[in-house]
Coordinates of C-alpha atoms and ligand atoms in Angstrom, one line a residue:
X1 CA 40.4 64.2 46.7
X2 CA 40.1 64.7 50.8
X3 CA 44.0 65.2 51.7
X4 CA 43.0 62.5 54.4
X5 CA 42.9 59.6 52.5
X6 CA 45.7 61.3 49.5
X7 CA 48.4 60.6 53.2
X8 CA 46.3 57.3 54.2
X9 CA 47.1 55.7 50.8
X10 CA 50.9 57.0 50.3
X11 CA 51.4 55.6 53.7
X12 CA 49.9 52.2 52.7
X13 CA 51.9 52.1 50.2
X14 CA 54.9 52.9 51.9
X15 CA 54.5 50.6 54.5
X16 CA 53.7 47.9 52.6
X17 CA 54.7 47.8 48.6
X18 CA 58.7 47.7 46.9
X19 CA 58.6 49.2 43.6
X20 CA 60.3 47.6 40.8
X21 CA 63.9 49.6 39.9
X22 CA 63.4 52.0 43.1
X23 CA 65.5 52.5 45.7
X24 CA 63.0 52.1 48.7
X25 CA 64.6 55.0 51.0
X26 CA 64.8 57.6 48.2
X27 CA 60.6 56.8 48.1
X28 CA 60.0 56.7 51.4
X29 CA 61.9 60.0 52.1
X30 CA 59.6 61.5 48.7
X31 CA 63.5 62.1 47.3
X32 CA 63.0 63.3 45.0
X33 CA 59.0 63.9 45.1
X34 CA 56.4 62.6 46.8
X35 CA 54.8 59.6 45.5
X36 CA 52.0 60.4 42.3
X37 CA 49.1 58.5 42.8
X38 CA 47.2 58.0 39.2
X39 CA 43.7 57.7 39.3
X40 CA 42.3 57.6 35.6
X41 CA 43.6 58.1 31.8
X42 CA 42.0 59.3 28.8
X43 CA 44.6 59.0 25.5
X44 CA 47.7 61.0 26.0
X45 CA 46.7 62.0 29.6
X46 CA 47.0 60.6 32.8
X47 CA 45.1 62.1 35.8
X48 CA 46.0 62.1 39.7
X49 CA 43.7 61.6 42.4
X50 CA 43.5 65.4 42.4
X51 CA 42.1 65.2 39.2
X52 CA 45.4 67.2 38.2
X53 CA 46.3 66.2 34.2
X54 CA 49.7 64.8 33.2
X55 CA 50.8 64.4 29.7
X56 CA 52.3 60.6 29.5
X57 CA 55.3 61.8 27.3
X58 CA 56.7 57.8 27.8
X59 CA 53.5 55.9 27.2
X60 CA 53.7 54.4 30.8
X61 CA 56.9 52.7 30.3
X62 CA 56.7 52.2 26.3
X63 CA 53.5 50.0 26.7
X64 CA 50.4 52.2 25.4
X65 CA 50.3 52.6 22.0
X66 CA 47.1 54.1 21.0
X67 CA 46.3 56.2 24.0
X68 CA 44.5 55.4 27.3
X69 CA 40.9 54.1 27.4
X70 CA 40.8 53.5 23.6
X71 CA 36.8 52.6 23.1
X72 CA 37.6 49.7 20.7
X73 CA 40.4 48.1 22.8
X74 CA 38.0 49.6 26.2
X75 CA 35.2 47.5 24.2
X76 CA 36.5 44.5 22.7
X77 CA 38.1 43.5 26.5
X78 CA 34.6 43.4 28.0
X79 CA 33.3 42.0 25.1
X80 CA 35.6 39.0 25.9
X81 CA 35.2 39.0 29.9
X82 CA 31.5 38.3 29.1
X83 CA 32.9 35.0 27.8
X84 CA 35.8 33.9 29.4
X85 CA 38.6 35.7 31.1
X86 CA 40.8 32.6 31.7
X87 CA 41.4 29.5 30.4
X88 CA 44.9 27.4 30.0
X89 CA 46.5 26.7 26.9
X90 CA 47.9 23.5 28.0
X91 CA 45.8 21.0 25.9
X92 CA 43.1 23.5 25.2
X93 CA 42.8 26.2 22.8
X94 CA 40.8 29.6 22.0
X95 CA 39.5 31.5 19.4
X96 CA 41.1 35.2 20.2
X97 CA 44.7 33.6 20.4
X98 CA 44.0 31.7 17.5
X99 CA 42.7 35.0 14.9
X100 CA 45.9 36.7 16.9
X101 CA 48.1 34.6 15.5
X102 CA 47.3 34.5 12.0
X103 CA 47.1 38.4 11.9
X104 CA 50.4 38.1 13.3
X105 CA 52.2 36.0 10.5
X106 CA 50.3 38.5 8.1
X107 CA 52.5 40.8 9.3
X108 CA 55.6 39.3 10.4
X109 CA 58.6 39.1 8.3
X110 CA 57.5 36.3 5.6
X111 CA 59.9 33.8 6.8
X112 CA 58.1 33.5 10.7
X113 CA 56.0 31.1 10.6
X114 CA 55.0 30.1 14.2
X115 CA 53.8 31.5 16.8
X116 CA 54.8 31.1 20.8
X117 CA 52.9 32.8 23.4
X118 CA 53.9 33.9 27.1
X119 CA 53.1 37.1 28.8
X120 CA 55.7 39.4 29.2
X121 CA 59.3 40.6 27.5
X122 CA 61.2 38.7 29.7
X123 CA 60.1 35.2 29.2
X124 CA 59.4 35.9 25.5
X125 CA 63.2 36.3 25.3
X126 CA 63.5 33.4 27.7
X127 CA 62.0 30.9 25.2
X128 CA 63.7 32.5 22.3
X129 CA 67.0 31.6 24.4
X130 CA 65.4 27.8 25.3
X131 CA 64.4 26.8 21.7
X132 CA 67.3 28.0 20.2
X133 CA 69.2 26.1 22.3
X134 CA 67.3 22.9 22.2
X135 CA 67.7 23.7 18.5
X136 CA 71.5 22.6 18.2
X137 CA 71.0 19.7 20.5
X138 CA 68.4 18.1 18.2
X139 CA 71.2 19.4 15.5
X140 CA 73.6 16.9 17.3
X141 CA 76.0 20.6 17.9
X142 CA 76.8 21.2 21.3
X143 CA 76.0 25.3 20.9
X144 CA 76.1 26.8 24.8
X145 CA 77.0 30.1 24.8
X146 CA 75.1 33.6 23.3
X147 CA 75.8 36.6 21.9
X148 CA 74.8 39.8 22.2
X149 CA 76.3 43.7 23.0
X150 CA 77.1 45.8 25.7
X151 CA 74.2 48.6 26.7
X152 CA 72.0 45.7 25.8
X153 CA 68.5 44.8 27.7
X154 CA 66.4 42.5 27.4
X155 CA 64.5 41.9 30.2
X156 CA 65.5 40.7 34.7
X157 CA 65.3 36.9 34.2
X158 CA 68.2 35.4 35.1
X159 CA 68.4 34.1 31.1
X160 CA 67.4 37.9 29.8
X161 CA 70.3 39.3 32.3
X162 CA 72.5 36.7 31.1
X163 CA 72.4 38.2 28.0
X164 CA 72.0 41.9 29.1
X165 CA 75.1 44.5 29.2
X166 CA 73.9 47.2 31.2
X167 CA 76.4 46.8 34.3
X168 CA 74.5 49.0 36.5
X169 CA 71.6 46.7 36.3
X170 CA 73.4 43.4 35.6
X171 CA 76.6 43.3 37.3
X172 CA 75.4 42.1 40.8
X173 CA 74.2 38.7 39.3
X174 CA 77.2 38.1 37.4
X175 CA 78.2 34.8 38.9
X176 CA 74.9 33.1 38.4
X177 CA 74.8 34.2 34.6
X178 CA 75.3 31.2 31.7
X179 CA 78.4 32.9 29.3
X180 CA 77.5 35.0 26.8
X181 CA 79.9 37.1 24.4
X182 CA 79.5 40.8 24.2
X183 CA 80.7 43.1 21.6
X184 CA 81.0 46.9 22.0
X185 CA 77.5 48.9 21.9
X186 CA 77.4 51.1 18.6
X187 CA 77.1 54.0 21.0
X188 CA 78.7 56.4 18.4
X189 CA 78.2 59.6 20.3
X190 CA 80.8 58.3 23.3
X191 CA 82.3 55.8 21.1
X192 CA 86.3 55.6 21.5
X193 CA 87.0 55.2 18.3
X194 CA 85.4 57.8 16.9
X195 CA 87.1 60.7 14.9
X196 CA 85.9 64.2 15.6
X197 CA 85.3 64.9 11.8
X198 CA 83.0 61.9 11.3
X199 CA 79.1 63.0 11.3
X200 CA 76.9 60.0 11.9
X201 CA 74.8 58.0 11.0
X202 CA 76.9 56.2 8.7
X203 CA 75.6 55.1 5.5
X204 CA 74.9 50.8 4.7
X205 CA 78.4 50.9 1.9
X206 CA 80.3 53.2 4.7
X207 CA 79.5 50.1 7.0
X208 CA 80.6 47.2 4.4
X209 CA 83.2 48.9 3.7
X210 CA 85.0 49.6 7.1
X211 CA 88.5 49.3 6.9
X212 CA 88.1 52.4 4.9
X213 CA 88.1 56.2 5.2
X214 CA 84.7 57.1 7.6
X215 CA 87.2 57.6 10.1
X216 CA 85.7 55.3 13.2
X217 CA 86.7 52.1 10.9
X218 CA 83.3 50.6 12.0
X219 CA 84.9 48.6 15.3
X220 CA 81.4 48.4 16.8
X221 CA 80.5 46.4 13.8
X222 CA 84.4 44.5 13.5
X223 CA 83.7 43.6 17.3
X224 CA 80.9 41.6 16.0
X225 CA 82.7 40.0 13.1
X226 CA 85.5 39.3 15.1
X227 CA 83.7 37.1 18.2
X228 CA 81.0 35.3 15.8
X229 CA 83.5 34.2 13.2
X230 CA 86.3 33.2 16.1
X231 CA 83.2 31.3 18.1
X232 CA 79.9 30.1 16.2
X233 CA 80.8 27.0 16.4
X234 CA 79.5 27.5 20.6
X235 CA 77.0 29.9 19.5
X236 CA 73.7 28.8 19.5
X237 CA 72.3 32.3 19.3
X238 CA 73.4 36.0 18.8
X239 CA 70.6 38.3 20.2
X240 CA 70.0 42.1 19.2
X241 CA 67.4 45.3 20.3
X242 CA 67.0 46.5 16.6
X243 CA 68.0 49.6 15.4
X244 CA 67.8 50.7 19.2
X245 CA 69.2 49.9 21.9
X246 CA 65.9 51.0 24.3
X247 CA 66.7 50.8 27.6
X248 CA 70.4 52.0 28.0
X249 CA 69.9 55.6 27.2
X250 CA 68.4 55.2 23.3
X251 CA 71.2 54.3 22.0
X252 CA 70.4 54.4 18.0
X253 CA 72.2 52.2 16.1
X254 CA 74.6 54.1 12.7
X255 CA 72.5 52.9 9.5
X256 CA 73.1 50.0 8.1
X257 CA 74.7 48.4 11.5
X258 CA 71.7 46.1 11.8
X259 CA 71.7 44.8 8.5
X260 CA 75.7 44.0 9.0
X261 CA 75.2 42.5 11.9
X262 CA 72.2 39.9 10.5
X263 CA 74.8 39.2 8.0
X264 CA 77.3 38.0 9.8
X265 CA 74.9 36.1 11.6
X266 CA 73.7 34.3 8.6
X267 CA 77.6 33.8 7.3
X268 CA 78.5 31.9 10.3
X269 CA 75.4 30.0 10.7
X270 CA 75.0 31.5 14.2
X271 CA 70.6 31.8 14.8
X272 CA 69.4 35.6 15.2
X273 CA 67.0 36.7 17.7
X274 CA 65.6 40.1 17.3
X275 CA 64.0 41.5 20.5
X276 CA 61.1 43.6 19.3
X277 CA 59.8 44.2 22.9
X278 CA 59.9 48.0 22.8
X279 CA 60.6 48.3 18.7
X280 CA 57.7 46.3 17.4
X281 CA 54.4 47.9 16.5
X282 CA 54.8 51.0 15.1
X283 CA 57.4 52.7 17.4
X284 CA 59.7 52.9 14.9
X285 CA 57.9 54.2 12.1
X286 CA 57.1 50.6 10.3
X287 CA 55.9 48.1 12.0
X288 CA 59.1 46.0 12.8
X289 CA 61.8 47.6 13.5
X290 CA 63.8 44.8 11.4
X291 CA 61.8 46.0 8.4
X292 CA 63.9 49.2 7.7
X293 CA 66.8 46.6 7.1
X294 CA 65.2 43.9 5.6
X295 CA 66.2 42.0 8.3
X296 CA 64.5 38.3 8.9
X297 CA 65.7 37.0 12.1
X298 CA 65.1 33.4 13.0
X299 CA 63.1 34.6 16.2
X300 CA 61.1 38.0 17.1
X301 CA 60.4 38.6 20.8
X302 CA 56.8 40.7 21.3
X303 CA 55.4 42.3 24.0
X304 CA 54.5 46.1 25.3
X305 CA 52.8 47.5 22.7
X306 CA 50.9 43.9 21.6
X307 CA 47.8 44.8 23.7
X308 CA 48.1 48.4 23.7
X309 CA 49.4 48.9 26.7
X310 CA 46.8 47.4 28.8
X311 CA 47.4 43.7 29.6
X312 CA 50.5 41.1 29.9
X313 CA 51.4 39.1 26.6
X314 CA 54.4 38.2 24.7
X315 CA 55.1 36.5 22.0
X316 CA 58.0 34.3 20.4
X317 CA 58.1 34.1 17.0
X318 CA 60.1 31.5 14.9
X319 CA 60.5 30.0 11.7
X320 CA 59.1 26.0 10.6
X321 CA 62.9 25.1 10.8
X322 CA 63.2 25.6 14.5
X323 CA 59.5 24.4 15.1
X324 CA 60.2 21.5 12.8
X325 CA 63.0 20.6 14.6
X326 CA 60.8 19.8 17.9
X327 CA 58.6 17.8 16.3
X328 CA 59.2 13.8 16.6
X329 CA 57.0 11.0 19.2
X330 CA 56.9 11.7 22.5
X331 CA 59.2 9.2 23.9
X332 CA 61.3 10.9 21.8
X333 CA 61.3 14.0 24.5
X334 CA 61.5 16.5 21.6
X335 CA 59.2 18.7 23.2
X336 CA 59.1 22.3 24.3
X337 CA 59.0 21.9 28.2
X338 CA 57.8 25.8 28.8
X339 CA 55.2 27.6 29.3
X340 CA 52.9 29.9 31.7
X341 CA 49.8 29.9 34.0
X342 CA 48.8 32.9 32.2
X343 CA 50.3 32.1 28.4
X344 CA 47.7 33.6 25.8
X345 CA 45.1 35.1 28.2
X346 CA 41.8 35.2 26.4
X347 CA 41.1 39.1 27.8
X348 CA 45.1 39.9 26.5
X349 CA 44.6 38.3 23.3
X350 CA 41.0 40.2 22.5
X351 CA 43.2 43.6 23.5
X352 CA 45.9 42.5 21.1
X353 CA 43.3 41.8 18.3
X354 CA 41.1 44.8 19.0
X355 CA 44.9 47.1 18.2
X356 CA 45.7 45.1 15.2
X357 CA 42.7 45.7 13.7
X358 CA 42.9 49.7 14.7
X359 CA 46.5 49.7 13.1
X360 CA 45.5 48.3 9.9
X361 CA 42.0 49.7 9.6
X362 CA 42.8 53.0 11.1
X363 CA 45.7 53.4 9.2
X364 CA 47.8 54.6 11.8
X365 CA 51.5 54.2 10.3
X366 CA 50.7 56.6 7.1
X367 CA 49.2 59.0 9.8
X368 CA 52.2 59.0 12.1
X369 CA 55.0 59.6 9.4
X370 CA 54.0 63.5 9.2
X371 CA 53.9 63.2 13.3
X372 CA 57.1 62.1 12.8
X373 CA 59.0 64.7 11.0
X374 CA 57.4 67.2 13.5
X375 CA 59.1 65.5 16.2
X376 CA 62.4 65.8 14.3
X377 CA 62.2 69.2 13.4
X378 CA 61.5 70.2 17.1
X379 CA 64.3 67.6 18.2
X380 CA 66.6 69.6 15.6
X381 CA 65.8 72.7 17.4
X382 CA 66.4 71.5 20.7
X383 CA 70.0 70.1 19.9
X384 CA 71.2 73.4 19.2
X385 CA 70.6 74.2 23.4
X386 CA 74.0 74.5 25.3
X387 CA 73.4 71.6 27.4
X388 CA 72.0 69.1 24.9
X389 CA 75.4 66.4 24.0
X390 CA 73.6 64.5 22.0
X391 CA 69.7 63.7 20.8
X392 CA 69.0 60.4 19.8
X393 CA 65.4 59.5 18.0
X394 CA 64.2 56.7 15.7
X395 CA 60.4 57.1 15.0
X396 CA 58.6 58.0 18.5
X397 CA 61.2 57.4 20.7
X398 CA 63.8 59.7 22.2
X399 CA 66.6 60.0 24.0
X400 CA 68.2 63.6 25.1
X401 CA 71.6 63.5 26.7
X402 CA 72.2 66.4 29.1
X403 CA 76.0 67.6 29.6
X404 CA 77.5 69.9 31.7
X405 CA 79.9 70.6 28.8
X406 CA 78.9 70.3 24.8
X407 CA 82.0 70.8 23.7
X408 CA 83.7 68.2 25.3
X409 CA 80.4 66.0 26.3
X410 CA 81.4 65.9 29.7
X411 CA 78.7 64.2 31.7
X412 CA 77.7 66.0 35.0
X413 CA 78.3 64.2 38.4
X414 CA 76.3 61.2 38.7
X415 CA 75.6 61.8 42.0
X416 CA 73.5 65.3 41.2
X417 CA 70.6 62.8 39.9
X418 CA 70.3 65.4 37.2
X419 CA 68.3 63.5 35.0
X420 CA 65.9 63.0 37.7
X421 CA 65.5 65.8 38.8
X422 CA 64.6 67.5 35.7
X423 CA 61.4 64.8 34.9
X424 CA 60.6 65.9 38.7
X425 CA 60.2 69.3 37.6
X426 CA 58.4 68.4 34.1
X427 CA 55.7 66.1 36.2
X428 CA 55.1 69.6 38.2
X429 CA 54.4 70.9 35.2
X430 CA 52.1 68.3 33.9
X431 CA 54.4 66.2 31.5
X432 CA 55.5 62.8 32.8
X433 CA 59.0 61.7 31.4
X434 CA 61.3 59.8 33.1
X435 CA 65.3 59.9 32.8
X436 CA 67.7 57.0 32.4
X437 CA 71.2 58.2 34.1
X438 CA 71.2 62.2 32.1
X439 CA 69.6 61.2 29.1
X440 CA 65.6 62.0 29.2
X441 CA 63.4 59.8 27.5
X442 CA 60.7 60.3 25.4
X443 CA 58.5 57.5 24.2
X444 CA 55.3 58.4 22.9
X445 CA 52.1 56.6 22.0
X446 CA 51.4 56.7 17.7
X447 CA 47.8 58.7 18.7
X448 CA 50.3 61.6 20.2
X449 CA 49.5 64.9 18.6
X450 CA 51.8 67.5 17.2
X451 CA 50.5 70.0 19.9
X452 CA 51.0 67.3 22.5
X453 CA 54.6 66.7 21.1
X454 CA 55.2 70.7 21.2
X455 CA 54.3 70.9 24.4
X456 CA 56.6 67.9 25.5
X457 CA 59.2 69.2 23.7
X458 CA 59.0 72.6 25.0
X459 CA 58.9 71.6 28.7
X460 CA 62.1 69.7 28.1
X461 CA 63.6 72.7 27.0
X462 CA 62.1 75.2 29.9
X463 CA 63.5 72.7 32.4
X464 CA 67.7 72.4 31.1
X465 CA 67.3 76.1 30.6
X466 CA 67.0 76.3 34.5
X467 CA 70.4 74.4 34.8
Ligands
PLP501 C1 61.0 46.0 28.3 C2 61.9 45.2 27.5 C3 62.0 43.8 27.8 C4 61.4 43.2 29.0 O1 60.0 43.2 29.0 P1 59.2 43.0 30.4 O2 57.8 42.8 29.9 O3 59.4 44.2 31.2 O4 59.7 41.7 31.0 C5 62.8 43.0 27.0 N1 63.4 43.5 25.9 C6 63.3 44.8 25.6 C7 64.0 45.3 24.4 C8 62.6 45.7 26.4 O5 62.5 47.0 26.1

């Protein structure tokens, strides 16, 4: 690429575009590298307008899922832009969101039964929030408040931030927020409670069974028992990232944590929503995340992964109770006022159908499982490093905590943008991460080889050995 127009476009953009979750000056001033501009992709890889090749060691934020430029996904798009690339699902219908969501329910947990369409994690937790609400009016129960835990995300709408914990991202909007109730995040690695001795995960029984002898006495979990069994009677829903809470550093949940929360869910009569946004399709290993706990919530939120990475949808899933309970005449206002310009886009749906049928057909999940235990055994090597606190994994995604000291996990200064700088360095070296606060993430598309994962893995470990 002539350097000419590489300046012309980084000042366009400068001049003219504010990146989502970027603080503007730190870009303008390249702090702390100069903008990459990315050109093309071919699975795992994504290329500059150099034509230099980057490894995309996060599946361009946890949204591909079968590598770039797939040929069946690539084909079965233009397939459907030769028929229509837009139409609205108000009053009309279409045959790609209609075979979508009947391969859905195939593979849903048994008791979802209906499917609700939008296009992107935030509004699909949105309407989970609005029909579970509108649920206990039709109930007669006056139900106004959520639940949910700290470190949780789920999405910048002011209803998704409502129920989101992260204070760095969620703090500012505070006053405009409906009330939820938070419990502590089952962050066991910086947990207070915590006893030195105790080696986690805990096991399903250590869980049940917390007033006991495992030492932490489960008060992540009591938290949760304590607030829903004081409140349900205002709860109209209790929300949970399954088995991983994504977006706040990877935090993975002690065995058996998800299961005891669903439970008390179910005891108190308090709905369950699970947010599958970055869990669902394969991430984990199965795919649902829910399904390594048996765990059938009364709405899944889908999105990222759906369409392989390529195009905007979301889905809300729910059960015939809540969809029953909408159903009356129309003076009767029992409706479900929502919905999208873009809800079920033709071109999304056909993506979405195209990597359904590659899961199933392709048999991806029996393929990944050995991919799987390579990343462990890699991960297992790497914890042993001096400044590796704590690594955190379930299935493909990853989340390596840096520490100035292992011994007593103290963090480094926040204001050394460690974590940052370190995926600045991997990118130089051709593998794109990126770093929430000092943990680095990996997130990693189910096509990712075990060369590929070597290779991410041992960058990771080049770089903190230059700290
Ligand atoms: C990414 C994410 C969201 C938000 O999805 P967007 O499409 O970015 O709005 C919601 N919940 C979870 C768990 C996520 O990881």
């Amino acid at each position: 690429m002539d350097n000419k127009i590489k300046t012309k476009l980084i000042k366009s953009d400068k001049n003219n575009i504010w990146h989502p979750f970027t603080q503007m000056a730190d870009w303008i001033n390249n702090d702390p590298c100069e903008p990459l501009i990315i050109d093309k992709a071919k699975g795992s890889y994504l290329y500059d307008i150099d034509g230099k090749k980057y490894l995309d060691g996060i599946s361009s934020l946890w949204v591909n899922l079968l590598g770039h430029r797939n040929p069946k996904i690539d084909k079965a798009i233009k397939k459907q832009i030769d028929k229509v690339s837009h139409t609205t699902f108000l009053g009309l219908t279409h045959s790609p969101a209609i075979m979508l969501a009947e391969k859905l329910i195939s593979i849903l947990p048994k008791n979802l039964k209906k499917i609700f369409y939008s296009d992107n994690g935030s509004t699909a937790v949105e309407v989970a929030i609005k029909m579970a609400y509108q649920y206990w009016q039709f109930k007669g129960e006056k139900r106004r408040f959520f639940f949910s835990l700290k470190n949780a995300y789920h999405g910048d709408t002011i209803g998704a931030v409502s129920v989101g914990g992260v204070d760095s991202f969620h703090s500012s909007f505070k006053s405009l927020l409906f009330k939820s109730y938070f419990a502590m995040s089952p962050y066991c690695y910086r947990c207070a409670y915590r006893k030195k001795e105790i080696t986690f995960p805990l096991n399903a029984k250590d869980f049940r069974d917390h007033n006991s002898k495992v030492g932490c006495k489960g008060e992540c979990i009591r938290q949760v028992k304590d607030i829903i069994s004081k409140n349900h009677k205002t709860i109209a829903a209790a929300i949970i990232e399954p088995l991983n809470q994504a977006a706040s550093g990877m935090l993975v949940m002690p065995k058996g944590y998800l299961k005891e929360y669903a439970n008390i869910c179910k005891r108190y009569d308090v709905l369950l929503i699970c947010d599958e946004v970055a869990t669902g399709f394969g991430r984990t290993g199965k795919m649902f995340a829910v399904e390594h706990e048996d765990v059938n919530p009364d709405f899944m939120c889908l999105s990222k992964g759906i369409t392989g990475g390529y195009l905007p949808l979301a889905v809300t899933a729910t059960t015939d109770e809540i969809y029953n309970a909408f159903l009356g005449k129309y003076e009767e206002f029992k409706t479900f006022f929502h919905g999208h310009s873009y809800t079920a886009n033709p071109l999304a749906c056909a993506a979405a159908n195209a990597t359904l049928d590659i899961l199933k057909k392709d048999n991806i999940l029996i393929k990944l499982q050995p991919k799987i235990k390579y990343l462990e055994k890699e991960l297992a090597h790497l914890s042993k490093h001096k400044k590796v606190g704590n690594i955190r994994h379930c299935g493909l995604m990853v989340g390596i905590e840096i520490v100035e000291d292992k011994k007593t996990s103290k963090s480094y200064d926040y204001k050394l943008k460690l974590g940052a700088r370190v995926c600045t360095s991997m990118r130089n070296k051709g593998v794109i991460i990126r770093n929430l606060g000092d943990t680095l993430v990996l997130f990693l598309p189910l096509t990712i080889t075990k060369k590929e994962i070597s290779k991410i893995v041992t960058t990771v470990k080049e770089e903190i050995s230059c700290l």
